[in-house]
PDB file of C-alpha atoms in Angstrom:
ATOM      1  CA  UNK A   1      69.825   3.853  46.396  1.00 43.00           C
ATOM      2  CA  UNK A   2      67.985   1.925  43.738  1.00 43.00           C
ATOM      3  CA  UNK A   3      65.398   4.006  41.861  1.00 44.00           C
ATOM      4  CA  UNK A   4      62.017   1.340  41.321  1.00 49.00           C
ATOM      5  CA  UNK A   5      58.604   2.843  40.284  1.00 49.00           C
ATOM      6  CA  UNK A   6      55.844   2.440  42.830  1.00 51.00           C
ATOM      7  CA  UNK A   7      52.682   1.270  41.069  1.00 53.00           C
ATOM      8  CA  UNK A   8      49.909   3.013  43.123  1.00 52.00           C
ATOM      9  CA  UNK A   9      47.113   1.127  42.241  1.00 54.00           C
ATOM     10  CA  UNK A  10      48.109  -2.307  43.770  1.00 55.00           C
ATOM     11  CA  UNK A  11      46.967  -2.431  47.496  1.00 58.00           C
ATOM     12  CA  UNK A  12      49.538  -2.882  50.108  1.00 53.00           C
ATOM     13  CA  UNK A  13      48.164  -5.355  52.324  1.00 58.00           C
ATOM     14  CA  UNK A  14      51.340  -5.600  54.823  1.00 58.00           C
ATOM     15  CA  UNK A  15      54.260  -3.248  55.490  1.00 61.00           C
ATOM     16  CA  UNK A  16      56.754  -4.817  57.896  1.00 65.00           C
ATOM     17  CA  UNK A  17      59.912  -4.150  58.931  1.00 66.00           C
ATOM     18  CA  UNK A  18      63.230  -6.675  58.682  1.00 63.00           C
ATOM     19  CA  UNK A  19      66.560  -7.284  59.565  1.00 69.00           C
ATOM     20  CA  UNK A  20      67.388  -5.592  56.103  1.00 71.00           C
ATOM     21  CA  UNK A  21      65.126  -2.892  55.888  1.00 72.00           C
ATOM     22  CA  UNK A  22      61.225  -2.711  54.904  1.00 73.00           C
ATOM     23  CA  UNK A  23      59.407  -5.334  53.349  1.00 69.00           C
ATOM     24  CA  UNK A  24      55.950  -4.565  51.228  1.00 71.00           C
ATOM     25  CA  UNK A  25      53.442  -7.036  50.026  1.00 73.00           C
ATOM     26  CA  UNK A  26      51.576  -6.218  47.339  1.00 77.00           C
ATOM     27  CA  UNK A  27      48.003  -8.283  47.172  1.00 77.00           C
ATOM     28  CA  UNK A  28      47.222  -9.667  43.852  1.00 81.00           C
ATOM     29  CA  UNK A  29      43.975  -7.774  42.606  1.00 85.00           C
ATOM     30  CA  UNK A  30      40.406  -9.590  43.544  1.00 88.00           C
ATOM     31  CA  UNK A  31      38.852 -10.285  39.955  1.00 90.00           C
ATOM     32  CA  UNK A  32      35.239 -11.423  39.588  1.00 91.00           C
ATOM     33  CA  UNK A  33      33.518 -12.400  36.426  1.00 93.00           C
ATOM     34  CA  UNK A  34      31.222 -10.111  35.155  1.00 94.00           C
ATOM     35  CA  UNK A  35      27.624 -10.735  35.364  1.00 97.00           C
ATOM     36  CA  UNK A  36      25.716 -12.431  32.209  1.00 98.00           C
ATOM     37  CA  UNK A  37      22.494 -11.274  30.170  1.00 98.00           C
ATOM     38  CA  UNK A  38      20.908 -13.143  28.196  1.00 98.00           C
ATOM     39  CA  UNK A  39      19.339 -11.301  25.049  1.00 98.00           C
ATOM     40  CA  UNK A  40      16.371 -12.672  24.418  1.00 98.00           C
ATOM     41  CA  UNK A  41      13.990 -12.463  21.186  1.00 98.00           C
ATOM     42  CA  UNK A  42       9.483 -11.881  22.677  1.00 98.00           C
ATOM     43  CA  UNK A  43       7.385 -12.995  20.029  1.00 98.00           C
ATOM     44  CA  UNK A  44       4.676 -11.416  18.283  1.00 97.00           C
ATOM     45  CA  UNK A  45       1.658 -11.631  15.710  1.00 96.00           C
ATOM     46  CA  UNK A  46       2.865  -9.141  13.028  1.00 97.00           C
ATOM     47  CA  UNK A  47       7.174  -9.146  12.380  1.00 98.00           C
ATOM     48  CA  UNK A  48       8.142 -11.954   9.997  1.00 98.00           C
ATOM     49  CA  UNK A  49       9.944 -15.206  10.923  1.00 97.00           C
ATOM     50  CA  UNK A  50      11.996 -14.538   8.056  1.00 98.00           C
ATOM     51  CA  UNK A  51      12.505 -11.005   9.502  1.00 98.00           C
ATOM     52  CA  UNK A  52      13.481 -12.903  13.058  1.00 98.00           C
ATOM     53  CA  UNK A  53      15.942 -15.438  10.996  1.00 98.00           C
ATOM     54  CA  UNK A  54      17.518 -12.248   9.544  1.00 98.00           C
ATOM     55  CA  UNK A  55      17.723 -10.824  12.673  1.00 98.00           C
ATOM     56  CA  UNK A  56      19.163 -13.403  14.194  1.00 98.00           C
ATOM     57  CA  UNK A  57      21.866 -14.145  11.723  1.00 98.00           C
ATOM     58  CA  UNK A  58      23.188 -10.487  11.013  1.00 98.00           C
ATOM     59  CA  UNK A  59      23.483  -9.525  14.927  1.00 98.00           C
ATOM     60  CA  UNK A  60      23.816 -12.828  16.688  1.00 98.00           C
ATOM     61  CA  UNK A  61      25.897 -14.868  13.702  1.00 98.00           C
ATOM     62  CA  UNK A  62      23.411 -17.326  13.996  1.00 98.00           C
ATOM     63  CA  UNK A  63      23.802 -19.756  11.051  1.00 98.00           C
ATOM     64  CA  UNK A  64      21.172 -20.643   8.957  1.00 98.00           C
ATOM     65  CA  UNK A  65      19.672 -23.903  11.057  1.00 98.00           C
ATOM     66  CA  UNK A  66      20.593 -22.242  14.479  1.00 98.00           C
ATOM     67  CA  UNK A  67      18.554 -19.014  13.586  1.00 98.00           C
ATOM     68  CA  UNK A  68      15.887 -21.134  12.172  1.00 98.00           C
ATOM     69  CA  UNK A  69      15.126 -22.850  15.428  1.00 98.00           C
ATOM     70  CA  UNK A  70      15.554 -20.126  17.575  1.00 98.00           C
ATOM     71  CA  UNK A  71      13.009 -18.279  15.882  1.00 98.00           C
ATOM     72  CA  UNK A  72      10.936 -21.929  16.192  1.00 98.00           C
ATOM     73  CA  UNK A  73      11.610 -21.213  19.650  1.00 98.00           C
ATOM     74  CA  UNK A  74      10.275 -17.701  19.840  1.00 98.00           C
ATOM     75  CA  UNK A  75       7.261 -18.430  18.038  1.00 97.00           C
ATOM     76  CA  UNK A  76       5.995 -21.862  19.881  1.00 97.00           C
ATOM     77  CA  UNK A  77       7.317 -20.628  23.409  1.00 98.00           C
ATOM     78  CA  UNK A  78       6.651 -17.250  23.335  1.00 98.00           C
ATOM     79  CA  UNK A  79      10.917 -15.899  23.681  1.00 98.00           C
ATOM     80  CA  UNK A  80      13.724 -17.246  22.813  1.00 98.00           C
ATOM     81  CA  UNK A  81      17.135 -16.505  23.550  1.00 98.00           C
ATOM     82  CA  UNK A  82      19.819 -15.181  20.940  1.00 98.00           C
ATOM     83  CA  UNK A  83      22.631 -15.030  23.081  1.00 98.00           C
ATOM     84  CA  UNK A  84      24.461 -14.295  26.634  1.00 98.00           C
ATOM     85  CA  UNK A  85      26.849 -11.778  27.123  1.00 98.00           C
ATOM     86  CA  UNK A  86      28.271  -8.917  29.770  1.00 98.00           C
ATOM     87  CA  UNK A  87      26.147  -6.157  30.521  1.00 98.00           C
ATOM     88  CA  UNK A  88      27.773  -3.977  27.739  1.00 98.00           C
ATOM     89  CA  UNK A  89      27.381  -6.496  25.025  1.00 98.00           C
ATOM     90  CA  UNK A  90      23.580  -7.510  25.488  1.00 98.00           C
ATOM     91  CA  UNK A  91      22.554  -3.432  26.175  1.00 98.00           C
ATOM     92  CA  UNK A  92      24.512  -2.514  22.604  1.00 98.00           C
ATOM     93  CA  UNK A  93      22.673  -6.001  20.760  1.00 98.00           C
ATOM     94  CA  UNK A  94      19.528  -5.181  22.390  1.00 98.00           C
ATOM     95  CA  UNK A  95      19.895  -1.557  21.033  1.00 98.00           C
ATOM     96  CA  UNK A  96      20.805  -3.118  17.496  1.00 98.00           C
ATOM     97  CA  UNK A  97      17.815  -5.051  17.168  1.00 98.00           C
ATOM     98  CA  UNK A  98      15.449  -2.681  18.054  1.00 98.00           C
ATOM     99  CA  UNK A  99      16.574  -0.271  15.738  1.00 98.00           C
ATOM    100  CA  UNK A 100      16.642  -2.353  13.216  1.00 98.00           C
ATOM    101  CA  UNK A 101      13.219  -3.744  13.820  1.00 98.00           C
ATOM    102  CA  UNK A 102      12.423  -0.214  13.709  1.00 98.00           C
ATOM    103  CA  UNK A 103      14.003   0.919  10.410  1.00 98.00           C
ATOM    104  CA  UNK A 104      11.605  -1.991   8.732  1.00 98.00           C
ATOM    105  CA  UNK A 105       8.834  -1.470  10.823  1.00 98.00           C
ATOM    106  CA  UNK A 106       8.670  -4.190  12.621  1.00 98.00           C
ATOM    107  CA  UNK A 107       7.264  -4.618  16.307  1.00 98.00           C
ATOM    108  CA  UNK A 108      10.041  -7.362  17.291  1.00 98.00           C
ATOM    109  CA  UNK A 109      10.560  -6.553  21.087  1.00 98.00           C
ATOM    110  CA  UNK A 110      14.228  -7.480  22.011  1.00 98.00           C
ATOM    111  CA  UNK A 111      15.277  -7.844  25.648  1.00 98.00           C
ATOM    112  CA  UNK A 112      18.368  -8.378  27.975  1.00 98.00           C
ATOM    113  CA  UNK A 113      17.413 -10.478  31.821  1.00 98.00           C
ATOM    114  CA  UNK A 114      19.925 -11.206  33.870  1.00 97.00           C
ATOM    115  CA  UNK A 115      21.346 -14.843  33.635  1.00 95.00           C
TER     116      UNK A 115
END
């Protein structure tokens, strides 16, 4: 009698029986990607573009010219977005920016939509 570990979280889809004894099929595990948020930057009349450049480079490692023209973005069009990530990700950056915009007193609103 051999002595094999049975891995109880793999779903048996068939159990069957055959000429030399039973035979189990394990189902390989159903993985879907993860859904995407984007974070996204709402613009405003009082936090600094320098601010939103800082912002943008410390929490989304935004170079220099990428930050700049997001920020462009944020203040022509209204938001911009900094990145897209899983759900974890863009709730934790959104949290980051916010309080950080808050330690400096700064109104920037940061948000995460669904991509």
């Amino acid at each position: 009698m051999s002595s094999k570990s049975f891995d109880a979280s793999r779903e048996v889809i068939e159990t069957r029986e055959s000429e030399h004894g039973v035979v189990v099929e394990v189902a390989k595990p159903q993985l879907k990607q993860p859904s995407m948020y984007r974070v996204v930057l709402i613009n405003d009349d009082f936090t600094p573009m320098d601010f939103v450049v800082e912002v943008l480079e410390l929490f989304f490692g935004a170079n220099r010219e990428k930050a700049i023209r997001i920020m462009l973005q944020v203040h022509t069009s209204g938001k911009g977005i900094c990145g897209v990530y899983t759900f974890d990700i863009a709730e934790t950056k959104v949290a980051q920016v916010m309080a950080y915009a808050q330690q400096y007193q700064h109104p920037l609103l940061c948000q995460m939509e669904e991509a």
